Short mmCIF file of C-alpha atoms and ligand atoms in Angstrom, two decimals:
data_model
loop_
_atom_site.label_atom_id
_atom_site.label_comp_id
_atom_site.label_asym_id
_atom_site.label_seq_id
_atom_site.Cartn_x
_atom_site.Cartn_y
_atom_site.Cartn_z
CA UNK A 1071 -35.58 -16.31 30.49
CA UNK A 1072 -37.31 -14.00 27.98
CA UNK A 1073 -38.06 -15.66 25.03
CA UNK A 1074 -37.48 -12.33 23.09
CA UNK A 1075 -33.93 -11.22 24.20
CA UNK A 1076 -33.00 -10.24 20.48
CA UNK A 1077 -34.39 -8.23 17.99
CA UNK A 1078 -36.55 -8.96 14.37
CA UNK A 1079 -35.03 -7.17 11.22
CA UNK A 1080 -37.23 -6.93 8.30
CA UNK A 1081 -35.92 -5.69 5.41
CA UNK A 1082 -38.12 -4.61 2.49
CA UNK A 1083 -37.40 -3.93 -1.02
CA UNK A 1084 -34.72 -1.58 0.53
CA UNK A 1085 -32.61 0.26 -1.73
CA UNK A 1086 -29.48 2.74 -1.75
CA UNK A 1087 -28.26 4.47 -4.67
CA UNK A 1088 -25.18 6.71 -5.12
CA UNK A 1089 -25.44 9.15 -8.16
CA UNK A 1090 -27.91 6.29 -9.58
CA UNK A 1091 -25.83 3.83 -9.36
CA UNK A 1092 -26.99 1.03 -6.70
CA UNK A 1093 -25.39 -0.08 -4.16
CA UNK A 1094 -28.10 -1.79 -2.62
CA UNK A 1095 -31.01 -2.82 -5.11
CA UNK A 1096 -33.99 -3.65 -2.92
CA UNK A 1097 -32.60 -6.17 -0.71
CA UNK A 1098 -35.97 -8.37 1.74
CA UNK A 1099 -34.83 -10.20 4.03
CA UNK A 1100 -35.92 -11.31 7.37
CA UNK A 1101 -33.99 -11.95 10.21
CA UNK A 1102 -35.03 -13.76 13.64
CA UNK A 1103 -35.02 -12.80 17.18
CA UNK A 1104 -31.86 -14.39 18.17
CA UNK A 1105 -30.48 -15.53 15.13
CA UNK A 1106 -26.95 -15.50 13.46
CA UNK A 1107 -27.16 -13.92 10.32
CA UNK A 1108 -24.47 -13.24 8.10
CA UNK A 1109 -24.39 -10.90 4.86
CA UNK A 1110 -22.18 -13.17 2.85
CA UNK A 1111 -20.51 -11.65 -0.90
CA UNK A 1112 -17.55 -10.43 -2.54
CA UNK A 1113 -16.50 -6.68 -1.92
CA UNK A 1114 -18.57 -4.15 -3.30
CA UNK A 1115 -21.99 -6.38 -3.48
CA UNK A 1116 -23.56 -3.92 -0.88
CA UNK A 1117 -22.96 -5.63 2.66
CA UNK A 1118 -21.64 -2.55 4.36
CA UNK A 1119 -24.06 -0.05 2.88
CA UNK A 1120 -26.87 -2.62 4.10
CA UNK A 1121 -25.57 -2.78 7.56
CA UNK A 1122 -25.22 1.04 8.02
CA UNK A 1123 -28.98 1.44 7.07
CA UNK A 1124 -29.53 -0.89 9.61
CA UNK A 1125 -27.61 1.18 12.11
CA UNK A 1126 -29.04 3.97 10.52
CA UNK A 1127 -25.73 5.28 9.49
CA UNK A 1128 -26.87 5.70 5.83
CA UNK A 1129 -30.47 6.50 4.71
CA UNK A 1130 -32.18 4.50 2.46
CA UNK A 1131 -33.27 5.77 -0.94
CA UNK A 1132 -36.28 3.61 -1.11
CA UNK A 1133 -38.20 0.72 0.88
CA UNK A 1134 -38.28 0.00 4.53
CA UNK A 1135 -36.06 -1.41 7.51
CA UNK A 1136 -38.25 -2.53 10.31
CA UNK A 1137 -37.31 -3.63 13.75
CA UNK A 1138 -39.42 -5.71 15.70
CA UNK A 1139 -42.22 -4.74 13.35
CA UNK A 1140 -41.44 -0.58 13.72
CA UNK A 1141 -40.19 1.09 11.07
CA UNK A 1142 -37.14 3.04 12.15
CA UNK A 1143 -36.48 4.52 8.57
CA UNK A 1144 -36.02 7.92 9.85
CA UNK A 1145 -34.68 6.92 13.34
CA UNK A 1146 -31.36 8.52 14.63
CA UNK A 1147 -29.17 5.73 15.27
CA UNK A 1148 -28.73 6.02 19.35
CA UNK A 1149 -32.43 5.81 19.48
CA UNK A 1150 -32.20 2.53 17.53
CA UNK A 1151 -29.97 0.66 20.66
CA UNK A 1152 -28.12 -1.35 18.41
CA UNK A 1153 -24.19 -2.36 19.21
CA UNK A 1154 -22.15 -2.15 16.40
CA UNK A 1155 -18.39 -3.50 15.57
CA UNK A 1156 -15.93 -2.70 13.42
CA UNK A 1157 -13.03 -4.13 11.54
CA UNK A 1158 -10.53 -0.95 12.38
CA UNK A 1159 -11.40 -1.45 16.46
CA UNK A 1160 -12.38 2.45 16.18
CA UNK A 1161 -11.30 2.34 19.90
CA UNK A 1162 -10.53 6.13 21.88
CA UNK A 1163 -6.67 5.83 21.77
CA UNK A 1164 -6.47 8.41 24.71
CA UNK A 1165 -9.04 6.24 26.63
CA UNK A 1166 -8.84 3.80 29.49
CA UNK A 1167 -10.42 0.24 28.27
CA UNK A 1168 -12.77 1.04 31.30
CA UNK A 1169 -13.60 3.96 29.86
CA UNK A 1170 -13.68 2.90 26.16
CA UNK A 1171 -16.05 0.18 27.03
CA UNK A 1172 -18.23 2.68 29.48
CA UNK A 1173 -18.23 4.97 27.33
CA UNK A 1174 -21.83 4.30 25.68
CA UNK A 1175 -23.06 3.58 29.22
CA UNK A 1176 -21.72 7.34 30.42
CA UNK A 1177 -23.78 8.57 26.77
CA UNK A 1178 -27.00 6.99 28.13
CA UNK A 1179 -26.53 8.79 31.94
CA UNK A 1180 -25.80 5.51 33.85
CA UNK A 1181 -24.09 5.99 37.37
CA UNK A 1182 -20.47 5.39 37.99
CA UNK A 1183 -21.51 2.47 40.07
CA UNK A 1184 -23.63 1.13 37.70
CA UNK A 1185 -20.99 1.59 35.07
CA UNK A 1186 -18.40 -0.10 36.54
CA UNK A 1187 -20.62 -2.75 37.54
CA UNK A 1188 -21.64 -3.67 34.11
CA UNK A 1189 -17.95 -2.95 32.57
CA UNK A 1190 -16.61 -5.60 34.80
CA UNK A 1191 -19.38 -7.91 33.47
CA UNK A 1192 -18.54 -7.11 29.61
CA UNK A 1193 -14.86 -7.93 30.29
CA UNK A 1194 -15.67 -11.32 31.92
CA UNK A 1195 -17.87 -12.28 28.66
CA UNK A 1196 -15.00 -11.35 26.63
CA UNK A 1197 -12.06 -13.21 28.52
CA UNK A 1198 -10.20 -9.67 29.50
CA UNK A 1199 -10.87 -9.42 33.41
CA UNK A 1200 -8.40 -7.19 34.73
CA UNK A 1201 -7.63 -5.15 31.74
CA UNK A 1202 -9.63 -2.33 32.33
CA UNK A 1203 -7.03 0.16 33.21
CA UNK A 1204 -5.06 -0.47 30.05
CA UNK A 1205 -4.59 1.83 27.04
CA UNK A 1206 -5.48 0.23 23.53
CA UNK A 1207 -2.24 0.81 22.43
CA UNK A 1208 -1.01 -1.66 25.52
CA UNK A 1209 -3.44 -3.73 23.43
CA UNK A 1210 -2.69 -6.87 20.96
CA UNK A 1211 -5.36 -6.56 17.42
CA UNK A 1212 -7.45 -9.37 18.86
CA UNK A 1213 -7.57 -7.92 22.60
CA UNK A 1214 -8.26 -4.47 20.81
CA UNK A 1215 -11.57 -6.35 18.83
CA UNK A 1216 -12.32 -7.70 22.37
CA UNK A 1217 -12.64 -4.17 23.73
CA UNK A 1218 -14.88 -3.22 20.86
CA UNK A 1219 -17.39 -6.01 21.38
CA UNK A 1220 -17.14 -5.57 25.32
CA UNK A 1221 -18.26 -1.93 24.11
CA UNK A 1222 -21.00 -3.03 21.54
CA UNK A 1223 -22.90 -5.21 23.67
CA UNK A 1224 -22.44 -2.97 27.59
CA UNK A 1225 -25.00 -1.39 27.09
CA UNK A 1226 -26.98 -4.68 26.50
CA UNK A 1227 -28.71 -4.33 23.37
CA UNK A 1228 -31.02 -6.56 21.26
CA UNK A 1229 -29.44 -6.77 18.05
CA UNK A 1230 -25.71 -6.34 17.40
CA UNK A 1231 -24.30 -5.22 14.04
CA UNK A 1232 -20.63 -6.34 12.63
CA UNK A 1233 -19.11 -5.40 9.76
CA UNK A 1234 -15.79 -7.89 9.06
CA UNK A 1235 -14.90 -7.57 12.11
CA UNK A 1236 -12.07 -9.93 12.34
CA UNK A 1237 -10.67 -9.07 8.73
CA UNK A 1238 -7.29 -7.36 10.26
CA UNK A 1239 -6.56 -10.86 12.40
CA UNK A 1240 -4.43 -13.64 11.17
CA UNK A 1241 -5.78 -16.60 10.62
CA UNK A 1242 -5.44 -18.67 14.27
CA UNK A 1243 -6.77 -15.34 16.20
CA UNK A 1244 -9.20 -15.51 13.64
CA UNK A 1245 -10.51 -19.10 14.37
CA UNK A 1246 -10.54 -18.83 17.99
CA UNK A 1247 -12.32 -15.54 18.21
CA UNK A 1248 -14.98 -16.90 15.30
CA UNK A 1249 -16.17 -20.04 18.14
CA UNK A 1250 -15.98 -16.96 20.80
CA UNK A 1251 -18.53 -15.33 18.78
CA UNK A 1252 -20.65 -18.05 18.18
CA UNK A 1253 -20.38 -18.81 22.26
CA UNK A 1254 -21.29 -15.16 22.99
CA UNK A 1255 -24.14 -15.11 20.46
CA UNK A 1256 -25.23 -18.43 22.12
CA UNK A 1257 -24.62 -16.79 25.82
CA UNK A 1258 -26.38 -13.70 25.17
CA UNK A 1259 -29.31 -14.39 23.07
CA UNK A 1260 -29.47 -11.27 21.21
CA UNK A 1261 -29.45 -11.06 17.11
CA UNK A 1262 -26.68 -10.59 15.50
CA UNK A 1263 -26.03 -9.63 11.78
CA UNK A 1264 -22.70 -10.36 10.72
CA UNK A 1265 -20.76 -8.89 7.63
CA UNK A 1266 -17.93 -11.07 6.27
CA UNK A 1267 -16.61 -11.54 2.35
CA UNK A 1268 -15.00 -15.22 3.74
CA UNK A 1269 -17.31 -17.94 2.63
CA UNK A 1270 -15.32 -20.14 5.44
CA UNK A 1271 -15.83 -18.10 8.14
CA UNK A 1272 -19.67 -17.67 7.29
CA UNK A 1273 -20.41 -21.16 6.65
CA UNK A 1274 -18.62 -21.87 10.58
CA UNK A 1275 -20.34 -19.12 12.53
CA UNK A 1276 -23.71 -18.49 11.00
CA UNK A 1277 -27.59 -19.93 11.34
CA UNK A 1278 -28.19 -18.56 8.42
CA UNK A 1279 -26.63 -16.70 5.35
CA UNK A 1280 -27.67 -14.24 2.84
CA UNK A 1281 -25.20 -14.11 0.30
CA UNK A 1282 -25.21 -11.06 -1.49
CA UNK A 1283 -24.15 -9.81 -5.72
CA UNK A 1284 -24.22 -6.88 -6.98
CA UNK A 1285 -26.36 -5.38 -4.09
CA UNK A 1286 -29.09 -8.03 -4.18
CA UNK A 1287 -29.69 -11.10 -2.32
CA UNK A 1288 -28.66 -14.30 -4.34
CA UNK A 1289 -29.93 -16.78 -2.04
CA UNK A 1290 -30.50 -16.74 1.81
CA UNK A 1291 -30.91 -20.32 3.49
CA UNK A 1292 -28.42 -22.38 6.46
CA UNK A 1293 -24.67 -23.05 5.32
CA UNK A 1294 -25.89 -26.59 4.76
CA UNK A 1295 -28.39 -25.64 2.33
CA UNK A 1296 -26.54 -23.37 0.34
CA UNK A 1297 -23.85 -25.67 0.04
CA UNK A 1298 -25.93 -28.78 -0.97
CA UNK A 1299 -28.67 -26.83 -3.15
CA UNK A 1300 -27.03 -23.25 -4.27
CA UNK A 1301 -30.13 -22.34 -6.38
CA UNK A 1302 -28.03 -20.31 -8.67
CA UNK A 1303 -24.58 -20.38 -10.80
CA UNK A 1304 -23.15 -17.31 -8.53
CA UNK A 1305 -23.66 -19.46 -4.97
CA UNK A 1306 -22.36 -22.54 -6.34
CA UNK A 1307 -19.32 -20.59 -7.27
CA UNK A 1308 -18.48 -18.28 -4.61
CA UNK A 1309 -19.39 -20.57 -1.71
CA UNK A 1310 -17.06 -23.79 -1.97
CA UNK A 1311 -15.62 -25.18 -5.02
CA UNK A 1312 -18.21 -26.37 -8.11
CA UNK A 1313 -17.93 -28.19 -11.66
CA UNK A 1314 -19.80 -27.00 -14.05
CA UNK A 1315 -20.78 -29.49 -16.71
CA UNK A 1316 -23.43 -27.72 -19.92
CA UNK A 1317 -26.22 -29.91 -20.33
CA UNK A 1318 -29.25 -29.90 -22.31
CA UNK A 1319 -32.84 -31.68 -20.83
CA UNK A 1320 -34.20 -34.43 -22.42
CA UNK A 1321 -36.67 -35.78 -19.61
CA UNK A 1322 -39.01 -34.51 -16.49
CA UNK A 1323 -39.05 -37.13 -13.87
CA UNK A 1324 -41.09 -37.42 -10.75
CA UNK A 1325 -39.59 -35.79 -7.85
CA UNK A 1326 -37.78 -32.90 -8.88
CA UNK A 1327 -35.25 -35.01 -11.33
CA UNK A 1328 -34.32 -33.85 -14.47
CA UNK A 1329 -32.62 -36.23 -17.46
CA UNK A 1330 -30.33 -34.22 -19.07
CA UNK A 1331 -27.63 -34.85 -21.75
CA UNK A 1332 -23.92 -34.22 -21.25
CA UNK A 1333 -21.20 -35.33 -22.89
CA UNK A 1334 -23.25 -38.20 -24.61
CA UNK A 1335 -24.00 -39.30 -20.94
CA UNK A 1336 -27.52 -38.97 -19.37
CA UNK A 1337 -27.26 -37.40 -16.17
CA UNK A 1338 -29.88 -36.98 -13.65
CA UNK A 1339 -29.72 -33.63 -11.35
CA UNK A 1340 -32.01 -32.39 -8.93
CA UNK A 1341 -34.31 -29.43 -10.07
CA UNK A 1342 -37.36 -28.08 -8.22
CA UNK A 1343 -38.08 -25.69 -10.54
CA UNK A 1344 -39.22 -27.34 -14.47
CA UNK A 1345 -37.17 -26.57 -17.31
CA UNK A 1346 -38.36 -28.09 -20.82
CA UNK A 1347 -37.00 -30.52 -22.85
CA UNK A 1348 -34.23 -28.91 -25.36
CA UNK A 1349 -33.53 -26.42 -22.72
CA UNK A 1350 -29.90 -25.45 -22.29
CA UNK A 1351 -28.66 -26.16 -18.91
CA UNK A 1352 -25.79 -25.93 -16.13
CA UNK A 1353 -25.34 -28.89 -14.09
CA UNK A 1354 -23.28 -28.31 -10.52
CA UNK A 1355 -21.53 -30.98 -8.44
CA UNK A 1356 -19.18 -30.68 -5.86
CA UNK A 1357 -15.47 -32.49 -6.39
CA UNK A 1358 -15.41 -34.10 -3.21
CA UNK A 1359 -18.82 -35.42 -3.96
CA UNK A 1360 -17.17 -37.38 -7.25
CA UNK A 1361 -15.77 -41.40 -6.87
CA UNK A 1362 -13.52 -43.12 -9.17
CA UNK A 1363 -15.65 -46.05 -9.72
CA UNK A 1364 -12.98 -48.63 -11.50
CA UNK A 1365 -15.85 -49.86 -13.46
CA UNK A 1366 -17.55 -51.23 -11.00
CA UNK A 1367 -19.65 -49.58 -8.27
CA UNK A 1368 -22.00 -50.48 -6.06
CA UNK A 1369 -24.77 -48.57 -5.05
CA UNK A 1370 -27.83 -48.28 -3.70
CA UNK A 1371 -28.36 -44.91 -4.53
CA UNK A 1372 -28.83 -43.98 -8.33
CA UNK A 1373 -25.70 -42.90 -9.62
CA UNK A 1374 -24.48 -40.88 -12.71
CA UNK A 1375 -21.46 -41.69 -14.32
CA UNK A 1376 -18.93 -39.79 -16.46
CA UNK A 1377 -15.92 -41.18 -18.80
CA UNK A 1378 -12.93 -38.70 -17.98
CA UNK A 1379 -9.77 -38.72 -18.28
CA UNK A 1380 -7.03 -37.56 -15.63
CA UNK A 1381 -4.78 -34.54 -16.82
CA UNK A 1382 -3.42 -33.82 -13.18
CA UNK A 1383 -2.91 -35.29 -10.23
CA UNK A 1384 -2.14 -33.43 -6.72
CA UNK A 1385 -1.35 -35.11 -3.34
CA UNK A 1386 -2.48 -32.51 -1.02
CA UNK A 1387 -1.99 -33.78 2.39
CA UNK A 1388 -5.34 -34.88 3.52
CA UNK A 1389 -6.80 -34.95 -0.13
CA UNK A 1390 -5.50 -35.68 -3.41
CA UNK A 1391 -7.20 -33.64 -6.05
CA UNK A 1392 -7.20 -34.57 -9.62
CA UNK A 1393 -8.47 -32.33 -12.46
CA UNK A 1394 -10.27 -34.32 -15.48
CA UNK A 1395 -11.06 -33.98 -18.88
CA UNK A 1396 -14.42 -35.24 -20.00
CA UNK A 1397 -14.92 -35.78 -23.77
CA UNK A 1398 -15.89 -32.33 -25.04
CA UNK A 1399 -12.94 -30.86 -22.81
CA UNK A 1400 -15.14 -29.63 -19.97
CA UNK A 1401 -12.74 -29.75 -16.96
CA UNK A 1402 -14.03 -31.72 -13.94
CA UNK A 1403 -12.79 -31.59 -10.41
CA UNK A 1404 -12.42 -34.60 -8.45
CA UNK A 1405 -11.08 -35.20 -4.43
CA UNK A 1406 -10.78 -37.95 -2.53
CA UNK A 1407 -9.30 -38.77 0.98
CA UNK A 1408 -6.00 -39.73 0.47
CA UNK A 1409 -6.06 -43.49 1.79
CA UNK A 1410 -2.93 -45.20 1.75
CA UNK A 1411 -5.83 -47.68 0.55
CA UNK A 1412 -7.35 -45.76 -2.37
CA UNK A 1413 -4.93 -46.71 -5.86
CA UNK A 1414 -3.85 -42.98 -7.32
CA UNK A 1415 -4.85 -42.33 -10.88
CA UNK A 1416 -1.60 -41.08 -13.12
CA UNK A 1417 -1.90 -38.20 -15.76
CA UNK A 1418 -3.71 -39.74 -18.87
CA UNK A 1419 -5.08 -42.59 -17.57
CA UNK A 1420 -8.44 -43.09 -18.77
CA UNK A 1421 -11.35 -43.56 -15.94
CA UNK A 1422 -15.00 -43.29 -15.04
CA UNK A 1423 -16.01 -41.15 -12.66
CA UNK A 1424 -19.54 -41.60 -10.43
CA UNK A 1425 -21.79 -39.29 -8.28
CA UNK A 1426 -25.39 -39.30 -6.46
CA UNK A 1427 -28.13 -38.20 -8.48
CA UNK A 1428 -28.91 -35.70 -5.25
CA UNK A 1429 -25.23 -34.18 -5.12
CA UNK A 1430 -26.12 -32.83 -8.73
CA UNK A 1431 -27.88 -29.36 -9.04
CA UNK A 1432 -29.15 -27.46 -11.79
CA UNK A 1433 -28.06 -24.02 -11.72
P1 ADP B 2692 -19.27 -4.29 0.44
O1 ADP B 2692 -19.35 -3.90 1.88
O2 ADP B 2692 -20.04 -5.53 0.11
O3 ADP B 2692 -17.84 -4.39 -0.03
P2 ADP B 2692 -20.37 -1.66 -0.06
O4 ADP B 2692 -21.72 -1.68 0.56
O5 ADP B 2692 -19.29 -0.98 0.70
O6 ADP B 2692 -19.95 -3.15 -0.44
O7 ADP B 2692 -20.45 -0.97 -1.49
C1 ADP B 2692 -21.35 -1.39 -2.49
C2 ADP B 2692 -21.16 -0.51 -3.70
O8 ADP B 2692 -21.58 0.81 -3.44
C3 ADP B 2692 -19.74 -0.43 -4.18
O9 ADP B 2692 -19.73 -0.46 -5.58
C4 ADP B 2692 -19.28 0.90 -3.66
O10 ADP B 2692 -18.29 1.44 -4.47
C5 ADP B 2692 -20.55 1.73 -3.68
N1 ADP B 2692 -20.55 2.75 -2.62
C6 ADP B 2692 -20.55 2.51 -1.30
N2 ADP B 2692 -20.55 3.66 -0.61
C7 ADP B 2692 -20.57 4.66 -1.52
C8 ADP B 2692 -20.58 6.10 -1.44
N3 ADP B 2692 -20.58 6.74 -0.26
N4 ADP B 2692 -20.61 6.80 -2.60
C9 ADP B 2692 -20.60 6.16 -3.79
N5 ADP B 2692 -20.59 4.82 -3.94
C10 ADP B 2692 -20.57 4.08 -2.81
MG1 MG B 2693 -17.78 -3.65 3.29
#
């Protein structure tokens, strides 16, 4: 097998305005041969506008969009040979699913033979042998997306583009078609760049994500990194669920660890870059990373510790989540498994809370 069966993307500085108002606001990024990579933000941060540039649906207004090392900045898209999907299927109504998915095959002047040949293939990779004479209307939403992938990738190119593509699916049709993806991505070997505003769905399918604000790039790294180390308030907010606790620093330590003060508690939080001391400071942990320690916990690992106390408690099924009060006020999430084992807190009791020194980030 080729080593190189998907495209490089190398995005530099690039930039779109609108009436000077940015959509995109120099965006670099680069993206593997053959990886997973998925634009990750809330709406309007500039995911579609990057993708179309891509495509070379949109033009940029300044830097550069390379493909394996080319520039293609001023490169109609069907020269470009990249597959692109949709979240409105954007199928032909009045066309056969044959013929939808053929269609960019009859565009490039391949036979009827061949066309068939590789039509048949595309609807075996996407679990719809046999449908071919259909019309999309005869079509459920998620067969209708299947088409439009079968369509994107017939024509077998080297990076495919999609832009939310299972936004119009409920949520089971959603699930199932996300591990399809990833087994297609997996089958095929090709790049694909994958636009999504659902933190869930991009933490399940992806290599890697860029997660984007306000038409930049807030941090690009694998869902486990962002998750563990968001190196900024914005990721530790929009992907998973964060407490914020203020903090000011009061020590450097060796290996990244900074002593900070918080609610007359020193905490210790991982930092690779170095504030000072006096500096003003957001510390970020992650409520299911929190224990109740009932005064006593053992540890190996070097703990912090919090006095709280509980002002809700939620049984939640698999979890019961508790929201605290630490002594300034500062709201703290906490969840646990809920153990028939594990003794639930009640509203107002008073309790100390504990957490690893390397589950706690400063933003
Ligand atoms: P996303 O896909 O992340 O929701 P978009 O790339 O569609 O974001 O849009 C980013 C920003 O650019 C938004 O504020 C949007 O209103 C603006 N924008 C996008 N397309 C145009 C356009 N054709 N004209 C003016 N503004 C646009
Ligand atoms: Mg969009």
């Amino acid at each position: 097998m080729a080593a190189e069966l998907g495209a490089s993307v190398a995005l530099r500085d690039l930039e779109k305005s609108y009436d000077r108002v940015a959509a995109v606001a120099g965006v670099s990024l680069d993206i593997r041969s053959g990886e997973f990579l998925t634009l990750l933000g809330p709406s309007g941060s500039g995911k579609t506008t990057t993708l179309m540039m891509i495509a070379g649906f949109e033009t940029p207004t300044g830097g550069d969009i390379a493909i394996d090392g080319t520039s293609v900045v001023g490169m109609p898209p069907y020269r470009r040979n990249i597959g692109m999907v949709f979240q409105n299927y954007a199928l032909f109504p009045h066309l056969t699913v044959a013929e939808n998915i053929g269609f960019p095959l009859k565009q490039r002047g391949v036979s009827k033979e061949d066309r068939a040949r590789l039509v048949g293939e595309a609807l075996e990779l996407v679990h719809l042998p046999g449908y071919g004479g259909r019309y999309p209307r005869q079509l459920s939403g998620g067969q209708q997306q299947r088409v439009a992938l079968a369509r994107a990738i017939v024509f077998k190119p080297r990076l495919l583009l999609m832009d939310e593509p299972l936004g119009a699916l409920d949520k089971q049709l959603r699930e199932n078609l996300q591990l399809e993806m990833r087994r297609l991505h997996a089958d095929l070997g090709i790049t694909f760049i994958y636009v999504t505003h659902d933190q869930e769905e991009a933490l399940t399918m992806s290599d890697r994500i860029a997660v984007m604000n306000d038409g930049l790039v807030a941090q690009v790294g694998r869902p486990e990194d962002l998750y563990d180390r968001p190196s900024n308030r914005f990721v530790a907010s929009f992907i998973g669920e964060s407490n914020f606790l203020p903090a000011i620093v009061r020590a450097l330590e060796d290996n990244d660890v900074v002593v900070a003060e918080c609610q007359g508690a020193l905490i210790r939080a991982v930092c690779p870059s170095r504030p000072a001391a006096g500096d003003k400071v957001m510390l970020t942990t992650r409520p299911e990373r929190l224990r109740f320690t009932d005064g006593a916990w053992n540890s190996s690992t070097p703990q912090n510790r919090l006095s709280v106390t509980v002002t809700e408690a939620v049984f939640a099924g698999e979890r019961c989540r508790y929201m605290l009060q630490a002594g300034d006020g500062t709201a703290v999430v906490l969840k646990e498994p809920s153990s028939a084992a594990i003794r639930r807190r009640a509203v107002g009791e008073q309790a100390e809370i504990a957490w690893s020194v390397a589950d706690t980030i400063l933003v």
